Amino acid sequence: MMGRSIATRVSQAGLGVVVRDLTRERTDKVAELLAGDLDREIERWGLTQSEKKAILARVEFTTELSKTAGCDLLIETINEDFEAKKQLLVELDAVLEPEIPIIINTSTLSISELAQGLQHPERVLGMHFLYPVTTTRVVEVVKGQVTCDDAFETARRFVRILGKVPIQEFESPGFVTTRVIMPLINEAAHVVMEGVASAGDVDLAIKLGYDFRYGPLEWADRIGLHRILNWLEHLFRETGETKFRPCPIIRKLVRAGHTGARVGKGFFTYDSERSRLDRLPDDSPKLS
Amino acid sequence: MKVLVLNCGSSSVKFQVIETSLAMIEANADITLARGAVEKIGLSDSRLTLDVPGCKPYREIAEILEHRAAVERVLKVLVNPDHGVLATVSEIEAVGHRMVHGGEKFASSVLVNPEVEAMIEECVVLAPLHNPHNLRGLTAARSLLPGVPHIAVFDTAFHQSMPPKAFVYGLPYELYTRHAIRRYGFHGTSHRYVSIRTANLLGRPIEELKIVTCHLGNGCSMAAVDRGHSADTSMGFTPLEGLLMGTRCGDLDAAIVPWVLAMEEVTLAQLNAMLNKHSGLYGISGVSSDMREIEAACATGNQRARLALDIFCYRIRKYVGAYAAAMGGLDAVTFTGGIGENSPLVRGAALTGMEFLGIELAEDANRDATHGEEVLVSRPGARVAVAVIPTNEERVIARDTVRVLGGVMPSFAVAGNEAPR
């Protein structure tokens, strides 16, 4: 999903994109889902039919890694799987010209560790696109221990071309956004588990109290509770801080398959368009 | 004098080479030697087109990555012995540049120098989608043609004669003084050109005429041209206000905006796209943003297409009445732009039943108005003339270039009307 969203945003910015996946079936599926994403954006008035056509025209799908050789910049978007990412990096390092930056899309993994042993580790850096990629304005750009300034500056310029704000960071578990938001989500889940307030009330309190677009639990549902669990476990492992120890209620929901908006159920319930169904009466827009 | 006219967008450079002079302007006898465009700049399959009257159109696909390379390519193709129109680049004696926004700094076209370029730069904040690309083209052309004068012609300049009562919004005044939020108006070169041509067609000096000009194209705007000066116009701070357009909503109760933001949970970008790209003829009809398709759908009984057409024409009618009242009289109504020039149905629906104002449309003349010609479509002897005048913004840019260089227009920046600060 992340790779698809990034490809959409890059094409929307007027740049050509090569999307590479392992099999033809997978690239076909990505193409179909990408067109579906654009259709949903048209329904939300965010795009026009002709813009959709132009976006699709700039995206090329392939299964061949060698097709990426002509690109000016490469972004890998495998889910947070260290070994799989490492394997791909080794292959890319051999295919791409040494000056082409390789960007690892991650919110938790170590850039320096992933770059270790490559022929050109200095061109590797991290980028953390936040959900939803097409509308979120910020991208974390993360410098590893040996990342060179040229690659880093190219990446920052690229983020600006996408119409987003690059936040310059040094490598640290969870970077900024994940590290700060995870304890909030985890604590909200603890409050629910302790019976202090219902999930709906916890979210409403934080949403209205601090002028958030969504409460932390709905936000977690929209990101996917399996991802939240994965991130928390990783941060807990890396830092040893108990604030990152996953709240049991999150684990329970994930084990039950209630991973959030995409499957229709998490802390809250959602329809097929991922609109929340169980909003409290006070959770409606007011102009005064 | 051969003038190169450049109109640079985000991923395109449109160009014309026009031969003109003060005498040719007087005789309305300027000659377009060539026209063309570079499109899809920034991609590997950029497309260059060149059309020279009487010659086979020339097309080429090449990788053109930025505006400087595009202008360079244009110059190259213009001097190509096989399909060009110039023997050498030195035949270009001046370059006219289309600039979308001149803010309050420019009330007329101007000779570009570093100081002027810096002033244009300051207007970027008012037209962030257009001025940066205009400027990029200007910079490229100045470096490629350093020995010739470059003239900037602004879409907003003609409307800088509006009085404060027409351009200040009923908002807290700080929004004007802090952020320059006010009506600017657009399509200025078109409104100016067709109002002058209308006076010419009527054989009367423009200084004694009150004209309402209707530029109806993909974007639509109207202007009250009082004795040659814009007294009011329908587009505002941005080109969204005023008439219904292909995909733009035009006039709207501003309170709808926060309501929609709250009720539909859309982002600002989605809301902006909704108002600019999903509204207007397209939004209402659900059929198309193209008036020809709306008219065709009306003919098959499509009620929403009919409603869209009715709203479109009704707004024009309201503005005609409003501007006649604003000017205290009316001598002519002029239609231009793709719809204005080609849709007798729109002209008829907008103006029928306005005899009380002196407007009497001649049905036959309106129906038979020939594409590309300047004609009157009102009844002979009617108090108000109705004209159809094909617009030609590139010609205005070329003419202003000659006028500025010939000393007929000032070459320095002339500021527009301002309200008290």
JSON list of C-alpha atoms in Angstrom, two decimals, chain B residues 124-302:
[
{"chain": "B", "resi": 124, "resn": "VAL", "atom": "CA", "xyz": [4.38, 35.33, -6.86]},
{"chain": "B", "resi": 125, "resn": "VAL", "atom": "CA", "xyz": [2.55, 35.05, -3.57]},
{"chain": "B", "resi": 126, "resn": "LEU", "atom": "CA", "xyz": [-0.67, 36.19, -5.33]},
{"chain": "B", "resi": 127, "resn": "ALA", "atom": "CA", "xyz": [-0.45, 33.64, -8.15]},
{"chain": "B", "resi": 128, "resn": "PRO", "atom": "CA", "xyz": [1.75, 30.81, -6.90]},
{"chain": "B", "resi": 129, "resn": "LEU", "atom": "CA", "xyz": [0.51, 28.46, -9.62]},
{"chain": "B", "resi": 130, "resn": "HIS", "atom": "CA", "xyz": [1.25, 30.80, -12.52]},
{"chain": "B", "resi": 131, "resn": "ASN", "atom": "CA", "xyz": [3.77, 33.58, -11.88]},
{"chain": "B", "resi": 132, "resn": "PRO", "atom": "CA", "xyz": [6.74, 31.30, -11.06]},
{"chain": "B", "resi": 133, "resn": "HIS", "atom": "CA", "xyz": [6.42, 29.61, -14.47]},
{"chain": "B", "resi": 134, "resn": "ASN", "atom": "CA", "xyz": [5.95, 32.94, -16.25]},
{"chain": "B", "resi": 135, "resn": "LEU", "atom": "CA", "xyz": [9.08, 34.16, -14.51]},
{"chain": "B", "resi": 136, "resn": "ARG", "atom": "CA", "xyz": [11.01, 31.01, -15.40]},
{"chain": "B", "resi": 137, "resn": "GLY", "atom": "CA", "xyz": [10.23, 31.65, -19.08]},
{"chain": "B", "resi": 138, "resn": "LEU", "atom": "CA", "xyz": [11.17, 35.29, -18.74]},
{"chain": "B", "resi": 139, "resn": "THR", "atom": "CA", "xyz": [14.53, 34.46, -17.16]},
{"chain": "B", "resi": 140, "resn": "ALA", "atom": "CA", "xyz": [15.25, 31.83, -19.81]},
{"chain": "B", "resi": 141, "resn": "ALA", "atom": "CA", "xyz": [14.36, 34.14, -22.70]},
{"chain": "B", "resi": 142, "resn": "ARG", "atom": "CA", "xyz": [16.39, 37.04, -21.28]},
{"chain": "B", "resi": 143, "resn": "SER", "atom": "CA", "xyz": [19.47, 34.86, -21.03]},
{"chain": "B", "resi": 144, "resn": "LEU", "atom": "CA", "xyz": [18.98, 33.39, -24.51]},
{"chain": "B", "resi": 145, "resn": "LEU", "atom": "CA", "xyz": [18.08, 36.71, -26.16]},
{"chain": "B", "resi": 146, "resn": "PRO", "atom": "CA", "xyz": [20.06, 39.19, -24.08]},
{"chain": "B", "resi": 147, "resn": "GLY", "atom": "CA", "xyz": [20.33, 41.83, -26.76]},
{"chain": "B", "resi": 148, "resn": "VAL", "atom": "CA", "xyz": [16.63, 42.50, -27.27]},
{"chain": "B", "resi": 149, "resn": "PRO", "atom": "CA", "xyz": [14.05, 44.25, -25.07]},
{"chain": "B", "resi": 150, "resn": "HIS", "atom": "CA", "xyz": [11.62, 42.07, -23.10]},
{"chain": "B", "resi": 151, "resn": "ILE", "atom": "CA", "xyz": [8.18, 43.38, -22.26]},
{"chain": "B", "resi": 152, "resn": "ALA", "atom": "CA", "xyz": [5.89, 41.95, -19.57]},
{"chain": "B", "resi": 153, "resn": "VAL", "atom": "CA", "xyz": [2.14, 42.10, -20.23]},
{"chain": "B", "resi": 154, "resn": "PHE", "atom": "CA", "xyz": [-0.11, 41.34, -17.26]},
{"chain": "B", "resi": 155, "resn": "ASP", "atom": "CA", "xyz": [-3.57, 39.71, -17.17]},
{"chain": "B", "resi": 156, "resn": "THR", "atom": "CA", "xyz": [-4.45, 41.89, -14.22]},
{"chain": "B", "resi": 157, "resn": "ALA", "atom": "CA", "xyz": [-3.10, 45.26, -15.43]},
{"chain": "B", "resi": 158, "resn": "PHE", "atom": "CA", "xyz": [-6.17, 46.42, -17.36]},
{"chain": "B", "resi": 159, "resn": "HIS", "atom": "CA", "xyz": [-8.36, 46.08, -14.26]},
{"chain": "B", "resi": 160, "resn": "GLN", "atom": "CA", "xyz": [-6.05, 48.20, -12.13]},
{"chain": "B", "resi": 161, "resn": "SER", "atom": "CA", "xyz": [-8.19, 51.20, -13.09]},
{"chain": "B", "resi": 162, "resn": "MET", "atom": "CA", "xyz": [-11.06, 49.86, -10.95]},
{"chain": "B", "resi": 163, "resn": "PRO", "atom": "CA", "xyz": [-12.02, 52.19, -8.10]},
{"chain": "B", "resi": 164, "resn": "PRO", "atom": "CA", "xyz": [-11.68, 50.91, -4.51]},
{"chain": "B", "resi": 165, "resn": "LYS", "atom": "CA", "xyz": [-15.46, 50.56, -4.20]},
{"chain": "B", "resi": 166, "resn": "ALA", "atom": "CA", "xyz": [-15.27, 47.88, -6.89]},
{"chain": "B", "resi": 167, "resn": "PHE", "atom": "CA", "xyz": [-12.22, 46.03, -5.65]},
{"chain": "B", "resi": 168, "resn": "VAL", "atom": "CA", "xyz": [-12.33, 46.08, -1.85]},
{"chain": "B", "resi": 169, "resn": "TYR", "atom": "CA", "xyz": [-14.18, 43.13, -0.29]},
{"chain": "B", "resi": 170, "resn": "GLY", "atom": "CA", "xyz": [-16.51, 43.49, 2.67]},
{"chain": "B", "resi": 171, "resn": "LEU", "atom": "CA", "xyz": [-13.98, 41.79, 4.95]},
{"chain": "B", "resi": 172, "resn": "PRO", "atom": "CA", "xyz": [-11.93, 43.15, 7.85]},
{"chain": "B", "resi": 173, "resn": "TYR", "atom": "CA", "xyz": [-9.77, 45.81, 6.22]},
{"chain": "B", "resi": 174, "resn": "GLU", "atom": "CA", "xyz": [-6.60, 44.27, 7.65]},
{"chain": "B", "resi": 175, "resn": "LEU", "atom": "CA", "xyz": [-6.94, 41.45, 5.12]},
{"chain": "B", "resi": 176, "resn": "TYR", "atom": "CA", "xyz": [-6.42, 44.02, 2.38]},
{"chain": "B", "resi": 177, "resn": "THR", "atom": "CA", "xyz": [-3.59, 45.90, 4.06]},
{"chain": "B", "resi": 178, "resn": "ARG", "atom": "CA", "xyz": [-1.80, 42.78, 5.35]},
{"chain": "B", "resi": 179, "resn": "HIS", "atom": "CA", "xyz": [-2.34, 40.29, 2.55]},
{"chain": "B", "resi": 180, "resn": "ALA", "atom": "CA", "xyz": [-3.49, 42.42, -0.42]},
{"chain": "B", "resi": 181, "resn": "ILE", "atom": "CA", "xyz": [-6.76, 40.46, -0.55]},
{"chain": "B", "resi": 182, "resn": "ARG", "atom": "CA", "xyz": [-8.89, 42.41, -3.03]},
{"chain": "B", "resi": 183, "resn": "ARG", "atom": "CA", "xyz": [-10.44, 41.98, -6.46]},
{"chain": "B", "resi": 184, "resn": "TYR", "atom": "CA", "xyz": [-7.81, 41.92, -9.19]},
{"chain": "B", "resi": 185, "resn": "GLY", "atom": "CA", "xyz": [-9.68, 40.46, -12.14]},
{"chain": "B", "resi": 186, "resn": "PHE", "atom": "CA", "xyz": [-8.16, 38.48, -14.99]},
{"chain": "B", "resi": 187, "resn": "HIS", "atom": "CA", "xyz": [-8.41, 38.15, -18.80]},
{"chain": "B", "resi": 188, "resn": "GLY", "atom": "CA", "xyz": [-7.40, 41.84, -18.84]},
{"chain": "B", "resi": 189, "resn": "THR", "atom": "CA", "xyz": [-5.62, 41.66, -22.19]},
{"chain": "B", "resi": 190, "resn": "SER", "atom": "CA", "xyz": [-8.72, 40.12, -23.77]},
{"chain": "B", "resi": 191, "resn": "HIS", "atom": "CA", "xyz": [-11.18, 42.61, -22.26]},
{"chain": "B", "resi": 192, "resn": "ARG", "atom": "CA", "xyz": [-8.96, 45.49, -23.35]},
{"chain": "B", "resi": 193, "resn": "TYR", "atom": "CA", "xyz": [-8.52, 44.16, -26.88]},
{"chain": "B", "resi": 194, "resn": "VAL", "atom": "CA", "xyz": [-12.19, 43.40, -27.57]},
{"chain": "B", "resi": 195, "resn": "SER", "atom": "CA", "xyz": [-13.39, 46.68, -26.10]},
{"chain": "B", "resi": 196, "resn": "ILE", "atom": "CA", "xyz": [-11.03, 48.58, -28.42]},
{"chain": "B", "resi": 197, "resn": "ARG", "atom": "CA", "xyz": [-12.11, 46.44, -31.38]},
{"chain": "B", "resi": 198, "resn": "THR", "atom": "CA", "xyz": [-15.78, 47.04, -30.49]},
{"chain": "B", "resi": 199, "resn": "ALA", "atom": "CA", "xyz": [-15.25, 50.79, -30.61]},
{"chain": "B", "resi": 200, "resn": "ASN", "atom": "CA", "xyz": [-13.50, 50.34, -33.93]},
{"chain": "B", "resi": 201, "resn": "LEU", "atom": "CA", "xyz": [-16.37, 48.21, -35.27]},
{"chain": "B", "resi": 202, "resn": "LEU", "atom": "CA", "xyz": [-18.87, 50.86, -34.19]},
{"chain": "B", "resi": 203, "resn": "GLY", "atom": "CA", "xyz": [-16.70, 53.60, -35.70]},
{"chain": "B", "resi": 204, "resn": "ARG", "atom": "CA", "xyz": [-16.81, 55.55, -32.45]},
{"chain": "B", "resi": 205, "resn": "PRO", "atom": "CA", "xyz": [-14.06, 56.68, -30.07]},
{"chain": "B", "resi": 206, "resn": "ILE", "atom": "CA", "xyz": [-13.76, 54.34, -27.09]},
{"chain": "B", "resi": 207, "resn": "GLU", "atom": "CA", "xyz": [-13.57, 57.42, -24.85]},
{"chain": "B", "resi": 208, "resn": "GLU", "atom": "CA", "xyz": [-17.31, 57.92, -25.26]},
{"chain": "B", "resi": 209, "resn": "LEU", "atom": "CA", "xyz": [-18.47, 54.31, -24.89]},
{"chain": "B", "resi": 210, "resn": "LYS", "atom": "CA", "xyz": [-19.74, 52.20, -21.99]},
{"chain": "B", "resi": 211, "resn": "ILE", "atom": "CA", "xyz": [-19.10, 48.57, -22.95]},
{"chain": "B", "resi": 212, "resn": "VAL", "atom": "CA", "xyz": [-19.73, 45.30, -21.15]},
{"chain": "B", "resi": 213, "resn": "THR", "atom": "CA", "xyz": [-17.29, 42.68, -22.38]},
{"chain": "B", "resi": 214, "resn": "CYS", "atom": "CA", "xyz": [-17.98, 38.97, -21.88]},
{"chain": "B", "resi": 215, "resn": "HIS", "atom": "CA", "xyz": [-14.96, 36.66, -22.18]},
{"chain": "B", "resi": 216, "resn": "LEU", "atom": "CA", "xyz": [-16.59, 33.22, -22.20]},
{"chain": "B", "resi": 217, "resn": "GLY", "atom": "CA", "xyz": [-14.08, 30.44, -22.64]},
{"chain": "B", "resi": 218, "resn": "ASN", "atom": "CA", "xyz": [-12.94, 27.70, -20.34]},
{"chain": "B", "resi": 219, "resn": "GLY", "atom": "CA", "xyz": [-12.64, 30.44, -17.76]},
{"chain": "B", "resi": 220, "resn": "CYS", "atom": "CA", "xyz": [-15.32, 33.12, -17.98]},
{"chain": "B", "resi": 221, "resn": "SER", "atom": "CA", "xyz": [-15.30, 36.73, -16.89]},
{"chain": "B", "resi": 222, "resn": "MET", "atom": "CA", "xyz": [-17.07, 39.98, -17.65]},
{"chain": "B", "resi": 223, "resn": "ALA", "atom": "CA", "xyz": [-15.88, 43.54, -17.40]},
{"chain": "B", "resi": 224, "resn": "ALA", "atom": "CA", "xyz": [-17.50, 46.95, -17.27]},
{"chain": "B", "resi": 225, "resn": "VAL", "atom": "CA", "xyz": [-15.34, 49.01, -19.61]},
{"chain": "B", "resi": 226, "resn": "ASP", "atom": "CA", "xyz": [-16.17, 52.66, -19.03]},
{"chain": "B", "resi": 227, "resn": "ARG", "atom": "CA", "xyz": [-14.68, 54.95, -21.67]},
{"chain": "B", "resi": 228, "resn": "GLY", "atom": "CA", "xyz": [-11.78, 52.58, -22.25]},
{"chain": "B", "resi": 229, "resn": "HIS", "atom": "CA", "xyz": [-11.06, 51.80, -18.60]},
{"chain": "B", "resi": 230, "resn": "SER", "atom": "CA", "xyz": [-12.06, 48.75, -16.60]},
{"chain": "B", "resi": 231, "resn": "ALA", "atom": "CA", "xyz": [-14.51, 49.95, -13.95]},
{"chain": "B", "resi": 232, "resn": "ASP", "atom": "CA", "xyz": [-15.37, 46.50, -12.59]},
{"chain": "B", "resi": 233, "resn": "THR", "atom": "CA", "xyz": [-14.90, 42.84, -13.43]},
{"chain": "B", "resi": 234, "resn": "SER", "atom": "CA", "xyz": [-16.43, 39.58, -12.31]},
{"chain": "B", "resi": 235, "resn": "MET", "atom": "CA", "xyz": [-13.33, 37.58, -11.41]},
{"chain": "B", "resi": 236, "resn": "GLY", "atom": "CA", "xyz": [-11.88, 38.53, -8.07]},
{"chain": "B", "resi": 237, "resn": "PHE", "atom": "CA", "xyz": [-8.87, 37.74, -5.91]},
{"chain": "B", "resi": 238, "resn": "THR", "atom": "CA", "xyz": [-8.56, 34.55, -7.95]},
{"chain": "B", "resi": 239, "resn": "PRO", "atom": "CA", "xyz": [-10.17, 33.47, -11.23]},
{"chain": "B", "resi": 240, "resn": "LEU", "atom": "CA", "xyz": [-12.82, 31.53, -9.29]},
{"chain": "B", "resi": 241, "resn": "GLU", "atom": "CA", "xyz": [-15.30, 34.34, -8.66]},
{"chain": "B", "resi": 242, "resn": "GLY", "atom": "CA", "xyz": [-18.09, 35.58, -10.90]},
{"chain": "B", "resi": 243, "resn": "LEU", "atom": "CA", "xyz": [-19.68, 33.72, -13.76]},
{"chain": "B", "resi": 244, "resn": "LEU", "atom": "CA", "xyz": [-20.35, 30.01, -13.86]},
{"chain": "B", "resi": 245, "resn": "MET", "atom": "CA", "xyz": [-17.49, 28.34, -15.76]},
{"chain": "B", "resi": 246, "resn": "GLY", "atom": "CA", "xyz": [-16.63, 24.96, -17.22]},
{"chain": "B", "resi": 247, "resn": "THR", "atom": "CA", "xyz": [-15.54, 23.49, -13.90]},
{"chain": "B", "resi": 248, "resn": "ARG", "atom": "CA", "xyz": [-15.42, 26.56, -11.62]},
{"chain": "B", "resi": 249, "resn": "CYS", "atom": "CA", "xyz": [-18.33, 27.54, -9.40]},
{"chain": "B", "resi": 250, "resn": "GLY", "atom": "CA", "xyz": [-18.16, 31.33, -9.74]},
{"chain": "B", "resi": 251, "resn": "ASP", "atom": "CA", "xyz": [-20.10, 33.43, -7.19]},
{"chain": "B", "resi": 252, "resn": "LEU", "atom": "CA", "xyz": [-20.81, 31.60, -3.96]},
{"chain": "B", "resi": 253, "resn": "ASP", "atom": "CA", "xyz": [-21.95, 32.37, -0.42]},
{"chain": "B", "resi": 254, "resn": "ALA", "atom": "CA", "xyz": [-18.61, 32.26, 1.40]},
{"chain": "B", "resi": 255, "resn": "ALA", "atom": "CA", "xyz": [-20.26, 30.55, 4.39]},
{"chain": "B", "resi": 256, "resn": "ILE", "atom": "CA", "xyz": [-20.66, 27.42, 2.25]},
{"chain": "B", "resi": 257, "resn": "VAL", "atom": "CA", "xyz": [-16.91, 26.86, 2.39]},
{"chain": "B", "resi": 258, "resn": "PRO", "atom": "CA", "xyz": [-16.55, 26.20, 6.15]},
{"chain": "B", "resi": 259, "resn": "TRP", "atom": "CA", "xyz": [-19.81, 24.22, 6.05]},
{"chain": "B", "resi": 260, "resn": "VAL", "atom": "CA", "xyz": [-18.53, 21.87, 3.39]},
{"chain": "B", "resi": 261, "resn": "LEU", "atom": "CA", "xyz": [-15.19, 21.56, 5.18]},
{"chain": "B", "resi": 262, "resn": "ALA", "atom": "CA", "xyz": [-16.98, 20.46, 8.33]},
{"chain": "B", "resi": 263, "resn": "MET", "atom": "CA", "xyz": [-19.74, 18.32, 6.85]},
{"chain": "B", "resi": 264, "resn": "GLU", "atom": "CA", "xyz": [-17.81, 16.41, 4.21]},
{"chain": "B", "resi": 265, "resn": "GLU", "atom": "CA", "xyz": [-14.54, 16.11, 6.15]},
{"chain": "B", "resi": 266, "resn": "VAL", "atom": "CA", "xyz": [-12.61, 17.10, 3.05]},
{"chain": "B", "resi": 267, "resn": "THR", "atom": "CA", "xyz": [-9.12, 18.53, 3.16]},
{"chain": "B", "resi": 268, "resn": "LEU", "atom": "CA", "xyz": [-8.36, 22.08, 2.02]},
{"chain": "B", "resi": 269, "resn": "ALA", "atom": "CA", "xyz": [-6.78, 20.69, -1.15]},
{"chain": "B", "resi": 270, "resn": "GLN", "atom": "CA", "xyz": [-9.87, 18.60, -1.91]},
{"chain": "B", "resi": 271, "resn": "LEU", "atom": "CA", "xyz": [-12.15, 21.58, -1.26]},
{"chain": "B", "resi": 272, "resn": "ASN", "atom": "CA", "xyz": [-10.05, 23.79, -3.52]},
{"chain": "B", "resi": 273, "resn": "ALA", "atom": "CA", "xyz": [-10.17, 21.16, -6.26]},
{"chain": "B", "resi": 274, "resn": "MET", "atom": "CA", "xyz": [-13.92, 20.80, -5.73]},
{"chain": "B", "resi": 275, "resn": "LEU", "atom": "CA", "xyz": [-14.55, 24.51, -6.30]},
{"chain": "B", "resi": 276, "resn": "ASN", "atom": "CA", "xyz": [-12.14, 24.81, -9.23]},
{"chain": "B", "resi": 277, "resn": "LYS", "atom": "CA", "xyz": [-12.37, 21.47, -11.02]},
{"chain": "B", "resi": 278, "resn": "HIS", "atom": "CA", "xyz": [-15.60, 19.71, -10.07]},
{"chain": "B", "resi": 279, "resn": "SER", "atom": "CA", "xyz": [-18.10, 22.57, -10.12]},
{"chain": "B", "resi": 280, "resn": "GLY", "atom": "CA", "xyz": [-19.57, 24.86, -12.78]},
{"chain": "B", "resi": 281, "resn": "LEU", "atom": "CA", "xyz": [-21.17, 23.39, -15.91]},
{"chain": "B", "resi": 282, "resn": "TYR", "atom": "CA", "xyz": [-19.60, 20.02, -15.16]},
{"chain": "B", "resi": 283, "resn": "GLY", "atom": "CA", "xyz": [-20.59, 19.91, -11.50]},
{"chain": "B", "resi": 284, "resn": "ILE", "atom": "CA", "xyz": [-24.20, 20.86, -12.13]},
{"chain": "B", "resi": 285, "resn": "SER", "atom": "CA", "xyz": [-24.81, 18.87, -15.31]},
{"chain": "B", "resi": 286, "resn": "GLY", "atom": "CA", "xyz": [-22.70, 15.81, -14.55]},
{"chain": "B", "resi": 287, "resn": "VAL", "atom": "CA", "xyz": [-22.29, 15.73, -18.34]},
{"chain": "B", "resi": 288, "resn": "SER", "atom": "CA", "xyz": [-19.33, 17.85, -19.34]},
{"chain": "B", "resi": 289, "resn": "SER", "atom": "CA", "xyz": [-17.48, 21.11, -18.84]},
{"chain": "B", "resi": 290, "resn": "ASP", "atom": "CA", "xyz": [-17.68, 21.73, -22.59]},
{"chain": "B", "resi": 291, "resn": "MET", "atom": "CA", "xyz": [-20.53, 24.01, -23.64]},
{"chain": "B", "resi": 292, "resn": "ARG", "atom": "CA", "xyz": [-20.91, 22.17, -26.97]},
{"chain": "B", "resi": 293, "resn": "GLU", "atom": "CA", "xyz": [-21.64, 18.95, -25.12]},
{"chain": "B", "resi": 294, "resn": "ILE", "atom": "CA", "xyz": [-23.96, 20.74, -22.71]},
{"chain": "B", "resi": 295, "resn": "GLU", "atom": "CA", "xyz": [-25.93, 22.14, -25.64]},
{"chain": "B", "resi": 296, "resn": "ALA", "atom": "CA", "xyz": [-26.06, 18.69, -27.27]},
{"chain": "B", "resi": 297, "resn": "ALA", "atom": "CA", "xyz": [-27.30, 17.15, -24.00]},
{"chain": "B", "resi": 298, "resn": "CYS", "atom": "CA", "xyz": [-29.96, 19.89, -23.70]},
{"chain": "B", "resi": 299, "resn": "ALA", "atom": "CA", "xyz": [-31.16, 18.98, -27.19]},
{"chain": "B", "resi": 300, "resn": "THR", "atom": "CA", "xyz": [-31.76, 15.39, -26.00]},
{"chain": "B", "resi": 301, "resn": "GLY", "atom": "CA", "xyz": [-33.77, 16.60, -23.01]},
{"chain": "B", "resi": 302, "resn": "ASN", "atom": "CA", "xyz": [-31.13, 16.26, -20.27]}
]
